Amino acid sequence: MMVGAPHNALRRQLDAINLMSPPHNYSSRNAGIRLKVPHRTIRRWKHHYDLFGEVPAATWNRNRKRGILRRKYNRLVTPAVRNCLRNLILETPQLYLDEFCDKIFQRTGLFFHTSTVYRLLKSLGWSLKKMFAMAGERNEIQRAEHHVLLNQLTNNPAQFVFVDETAKDRNSSLRQRAWQLKGLNRAINRNFLDWRDYRYTLIAAVDIDGFIPEACEMVRRKINHADADPDTGTIDAQRFEHWIQYFLVPTLGNYYLGEKRSIVVMDNASTHMSVNVFNLITATGAILVYHLT
């Protein structure tokens, strides 16, 4: 029984790929005549090389070595393996399954198939989820101090009103996944109209009851540089001050009288931190508090 792909088989397959590549550019028939191999076999070698980037003999040897590792090492999942996998998740949760296999082998000397690692992850209560971005510069001490400040201002949550912006396009509300039988693709009928490039920025205020309709404004972003519509654009300092004066201020109350919506909380973006914004809000008797992003 062969213990590995013969060296001459590997050499012959490499020679065939070399003949069919520049500068030789042999056809499969001519390469077969040169190497005394059927041209259909040459085609099969070339197709395998195009798919996997290596000749069949190299793939055979690599898979054989993996099989030896699987048989050689005990694949029993011990508590030590579970702890190793748990530590790997805590250290680098973005690893792929095959990378988990390699890391476990490096630390324990035991080789596991990716399907085994997947089942083990599920049994440990872990699942693959989309990551979200979190600012690495944020200071937890300052955040805690900010929460203390808000608690000192009032014990009535109805006095708070929160301000922020968000940008959306038409894909934001579309579902990207659907169930389908294995081996089949799922398509969705969609009209590709001219508004496909439209993007919107919503600037809004929220109190204890939810969004304040009078203080919500939607701004359509410019499609391109040739868009001359004066109502389109982004939320810059000038537009934000306009929104404060004509949308937010009429809804505010007096903080010193304990009225509703009298504590305005917004982040410390540069467009928010202007003297005009501060004066417009405080002129109503409300107070302005910047929270840390």
Coordinates of C-alpha atoms in Angstrom, one line a residue:
M1 CA 0.0 0.0 0.0
M2 CA 1.3 3.5 -0.9
V3 CA 2.3 5.6 2.1
G4 CA 2.2 8.8 0.2
A5 CA 1.9 10.3 -3.3
P6 CA 5.0 9.2 -5.3
H7 CA 7.5 11.9 -5.9
N8 CA 7.4 11.4 -9.6
A9 CA 3.6 11.8 -9.6
L10 CA 4.0 15.2 -7.9
R11 CA 6.8 16.2 -10.3
R12 CA 4.8 15.1 -13.4
Q13 CA 1.8 17.1 -12.3
L14 CA 3.9 20.2 -11.6
D15 CA 5.5 19.8 -15.1
A16 CA 2.1 19.6 -16.7
I17 CA 1.0 22.9 -15.0
N18 CA 4.3 24.5 -16.0
L19 CA 3.8 23.5 -19.6
M20 CA 0.2 24.9 -19.7
S21 CA 1.3 28.2 -18.1
P22 CA 3.2 31.2 -19.8
P23 CA 5.5 31.3 -21.5
H24 CA 4.9 27.8 -22.9
N25 CA 1.1 27.8 -23.1
Y26 CA 0.8 24.2 -24.2
S27 CA -2.7 22.8 -24.8
S28 CA -3.8 19.9 -22.6
R29 CA -3.4 17.6 -25.7
N30 CA 0.2 18.8 -26.4
A31 CA 1.2 18.6 -22.8
G32 CA -0.2 15.1 -22.6
I33 CA 1.9 14.1 -25.6
R34 CA 5.0 15.7 -24.1
L35 CA 4.5 13.9 -20.8
K36 CA 2.9 10.7 -22.1
V37 CA -0.2 11.3 -20.0
P38 CA -3.8 11.2 -21.4
H39 CA -5.0 14.7 -22.1
R40 CA -8.2 14.2 -20.0
T41 CA -5.9 13.6 -17.0
I42 CA -4.0 16.8 -17.8
R43 CA -7.3 18.7 -17.9
R44 CA -8.3 17.2 -14.5
W45 CA -4.9 18.3 -13.0
K46 CA -5.3 21.8 -14.4
H47 CA -8.9 22.1 -13.1
H48 CA -7.8 21.0 -9.7
Y49 CA -5.0 23.5 -9.7
D50 CA -7.3 26.3 -10.8
L51 CA -9.7 25.5 -7.9
F52 CA -7.3 24.9 -5.1
G53 CA -4.0 26.5 -6.1
E54 CA -2.1 23.2 -5.9
V55 CA -1.8 20.0 -7.9
P56 CA -3.8 16.9 -6.8
A57 CA -0.7 15.1 -5.4
A58 CA 0.0 18.0 -3.0
T59 CA -3.6 18.0 -1.8
W60 CA -3.6 14.3 -1.3
N61 CA -0.4 14.5 0.8
R62 CA -1.8 17.3 2.9
N63 CA -5.1 15.5 3.6
R64 CA -3.3 12.3 4.4
K65 CA -1.2 14.2 7.1
R66 CA -4.4 15.6 8.6
G67 CA -5.9 12.1 8.7
I68 CA -2.8 10.8 10.6
L69 CA -3.1 13.7 13.1
R70 CA -6.8 12.9 13.7
R71 CA -6.0 9.2 14.3
K72 CA -2.8 9.9 16.3
Y73 CA -4.2 12.3 18.9
N74 CA -6.9 11.6 21.3
R75 CA -10.0 13.7 20.3
L76 CA -11.8 13.2 23.6
V77 CA -13.0 16.6 24.8
T78 CA -11.6 16.9 28.4
P79 CA -12.2 19.7 30.9
A80 CA -8.8 21.0 30.0
V81 CA -9.8 21.4 26.4
R82 CA -13.0 23.2 27.4
N83 CA -11.0 25.6 29.5
C84 CA -8.5 26.1 26.7
L85 CA -11.2 27.0 24.2
R86 CA -13.0 29.2 26.7
N87 CA -9.7 31.1 27.3
L88 CA -9.1 31.5 23.6
I89 CA -12.6 33.0 23.1
L90 CA -12.0 35.5 25.9
E91 CA -8.5 36.4 24.4
T92 CA -9.4 36.6 20.7
P93 CA -13.1 36.1 20.1
Q94 CA -12.8 36.9 16.3
L95 CA -10.9 33.7 15.4
Y96 CA -12.3 31.4 12.8
L97 CA -13.0 27.7 13.5
D98 CA -9.9 26.4 11.8
E99 CA -7.8 29.0 13.8
F100 CA -9.4 27.7 17.0
C101 CA -8.3 24.2 16.0
D102 CA -4.7 25.3 15.4
K103 CA -4.6 27.2 18.7
I104 CA -5.9 24.2 20.6
F105 CA -3.4 22.0 19.0
Q106 CA -0.6 24.4 19.9
R107 CA -1.6 24.6 23.6
T108 CA -2.8 21.0 24.2
G109 CA -1.3 18.8 21.5
L110 CA -4.7 17.6 20.6
F111 CA -6.2 18.0 17.1
F112 CA -9.9 18.6 16.7
H113 CA -12.0 18.9 13.5
T114 CA -13.8 22.3 13.0
S115 CA -17.2 20.6 13.4
T116 CA -16.1 19.3 16.8
V117 CA -15.0 22.8 17.9
Y118 CA -18.3 24.2 16.6
R119 CA -20.3 21.8 18.7
L120 CA -18.1 22.5 21.7
L121 CA -18.7 26.2 21.3
K122 CA -22.4 25.7 21.2
S123 CA -22.3 23.5 24.3
L124 CA -20.4 26.2 26.1
G125 CA -23.2 28.7 25.2
W126 CA -21.2 30.7 22.6
S127 CA -22.6 31.8 19.2
L128 CA -21.3 33.8 16.3
K129 CA -22.6 37.3 16.3
K130 CA -21.9 40.5 14.4
M131 CA -19.5 42.7 16.3
F132 CA -20.3 46.4 17.0
A133 CA -17.8 49.2 17.4
M134 CA -17.0 50.6 20.8
A135 CA -14.8 53.7 21.3
G136 CA -11.5 52.7 22.8
E137 CA -10.9 56.2 24.1
R138 CA -13.8 56.3 26.4
N139 CA -13.1 56.7 30.1
E140 CA -15.2 54.7 32.4
I141 CA -14.5 56.9 35.4
Q142 CA -15.7 60.0 33.5
R143 CA -18.8 58.2 32.4
A144 CA -19.6 57.3 36.0
E145 CA -19.1 60.9 37.1
H146 CA -21.4 62.0 34.3
H147 CA -24.1 59.6 35.5
V148 CA -23.7 61.0 39.0
L149 CA -24.1 64.6 37.7
L150 CA -27.4 63.7 35.9
N151 CA -28.7 62.1 39.1
Q152 CA -27.9 65.3 41.0
L153 CA -29.7 67.6 38.5
T154 CA -33.1 66.0 39.1
N155 CA -35.0 62.9 40.2
N156 CA -37.7 63.5 37.6
P157 CA -36.9 61.7 34.3
A158 CA -39.5 63.8 32.5
Q159 CA -37.2 66.8 32.6
F160 CA -34.6 65.1 30.4
V161 CA -34.6 65.5 26.6
F162 CA -31.9 63.8 24.5
V163 CA -30.7 65.1 21.2
D164 CA -28.7 63.1 18.5
E165 CA -28.4 62.5 14.8
T166 CA -28.3 59.3 12.7
A167 CA -27.7 58.6 9.1
K168 CA -29.6 55.9 7.1
D169 CA -29.9 54.7 3.5
R170 CA -32.5 52.5 1.9
N171 CA -30.6 49.3 2.8
S172 CA -30.8 50.0 6.5
S173 CA -34.2 48.5 6.9
L174 CA -33.9 45.6 4.4
R175 CA -33.5 42.1 5.7
Q176 CA -30.4 40.5 4.3
R177 CA -31.1 36.9 5.2
A178 CA -33.9 34.5 4.3
W179 CA -34.6 30.7 4.8
Q180 CA -34.2 28.4 1.8
L181 CA -33.7 24.7 1.1
K182 CA -30.1 23.5 1.1
G183 CA -28.4 23.8 -2.3
L184 CA -30.8 26.5 -3.5
N185 CA -30.4 30.3 -3.6
R186 CA -33.0 32.8 -2.4
A187 CA -33.6 35.9 -4.5
I188 CA -35.7 38.9 -3.7
N189 CA -37.6 41.0 -6.2
R190 CA -36.4 44.6 -5.9
N191 CA -37.0 47.7 -8.0
F192 CA -33.8 49.5 -8.8
L193 CA -35.2 53.1 -9.1
D194 CA -33.4 56.4 -9.2
W195 CA -33.8 56.9 -5.5
R196 CA -31.5 54.0 -4.8
D197 CA -28.6 56.4 -3.9
Y198 CA -30.6 58.5 -1.5
R199 CA -29.3 58.8 2.0
Y200 CA -30.9 60.6 4.9
T201 CA -29.8 62.2 8.1
L202 CA -32.4 62.3 10.9
I203 CA -31.9 64.8 13.7
A204 CA -34.3 64.3 16.6
A205 CA -35.1 64.9 20.3
V206 CA -36.4 62.2 22.6
D207 CA -38.0 62.5 26.0
I208 CA -39.5 60.0 28.5
D209 CA -42.5 59.5 26.1
G210 CA -40.4 58.8 23.0
F211 CA -39.6 60.9 19.9
I212 CA -40.9 64.5 20.0
P213 CA -42.6 64.9 16.6
E214 CA -42.2 68.7 16.6
A215 CA -38.4 68.3 17.1
C216 CA -37.7 65.7 14.4
E217 CA -36.2 66.8 11.0
M218 CA -35.1 64.6 8.1
V219 CA -32.4 65.9 5.9
R220 CA -31.7 64.3 2.5
R221 CA -28.0 64.0 1.7
K222 CA -26.7 65.3 -1.6
I223 CA -26.6 62.6 -4.3
N224 CA -23.5 64.1 -5.9
H225 CA -21.7 67.3 -6.2
A226 CA -24.0 68.5 -8.9
D227 CA -27.1 68.3 -6.6
A228 CA -28.1 72.0 -6.2
D229 CA -31.1 71.4 -4.0
P230 CA -30.7 73.9 -1.0
D231 CA -32.7 71.6 1.3
T232 CA -30.1 68.7 0.9
G233 CA -26.8 68.4 2.7
T234 CA -25.4 67.4 6.0
I235 CA -25.9 68.4 9.6
D236 CA -23.2 71.1 9.9
A237 CA -23.0 73.8 12.7
Q238 CA -25.3 76.2 10.8
R239 CA -28.0 73.7 10.1
F240 CA -27.8 72.4 13.7
E241 CA -28.3 75.9 15.1
H242 CA -31.3 76.3 12.8
W243 CA -32.8 73.1 14.1
I244 CA -32.2 74.2 17.7
Q245 CA -33.9 77.5 17.1
Y246 CA -36.9 76.4 15.1
F247 CA -37.5 72.8 16.1
L248 CA -36.1 72.2 19.6
V249 CA -36.5 75.5 21.5
P250 CA -40.3 75.7 21.1
T251 CA -40.6 72.3 22.9
L252 CA -38.4 73.1 25.9
G253 CA -39.5 74.0 29.5
N254 CA -37.9 75.9 32.4
Y255 CA -35.6 73.9 34.5
Y256 CA -35.9 76.1 37.6
L257 CA -39.7 75.7 37.5
G258 CA -39.3 71.9 37.3
E259 CA -41.0 71.8 33.9
K260 CA -40.9 68.9 31.4
R261 CA -38.1 68.8 28.8
S262 CA -35.9 71.3 30.6
I263 CA -32.6 69.4 30.7
V264 CA -31.1 69.0 27.2
V265 CA -28.5 66.3 26.9
M266 CA -26.4 65.9 23.7
D267 CA -23.0 64.6 22.9
N268 CA -19.9 66.7 22.6
A269 CA -19.6 66.8 18.8
S270 CA -18.0 70.0 17.5
T271 CA -21.2 71.0 15.7
H272 CA -23.0 71.0 19.1
M273 CA -20.6 73.0 21.1
S274 CA -21.2 76.5 19.9
V275 CA -22.1 79.6 21.9
N276 CA -25.2 80.1 19.8
V277 CA -26.5 76.6 20.7
F278 CA -25.9 77.3 24.4
N279 CA -27.6 80.7 24.3
L280 CA -30.6 79.5 22.4
I281 CA -31.2 76.7 24.9
T282 CA -30.5 78.6 28.1
A283 CA -32.7 81.5 27.0
T284 CA -35.8 79.3 27.5
G285 CA -34.8 78.5 31.1
A286 CA -33.6 75.1 30.2
I287 CA -30.0 73.9 30.9
L288 CA -27.6 72.1 28.6
V289 CA -25.5 69.1 29.5
Y290 CA -22.9 67.4 27.3
H291 CA -22.4 63.7 27.7
L292 CA -19.2 61.9 26.9
T293 CA -19.1 59.9 23.7

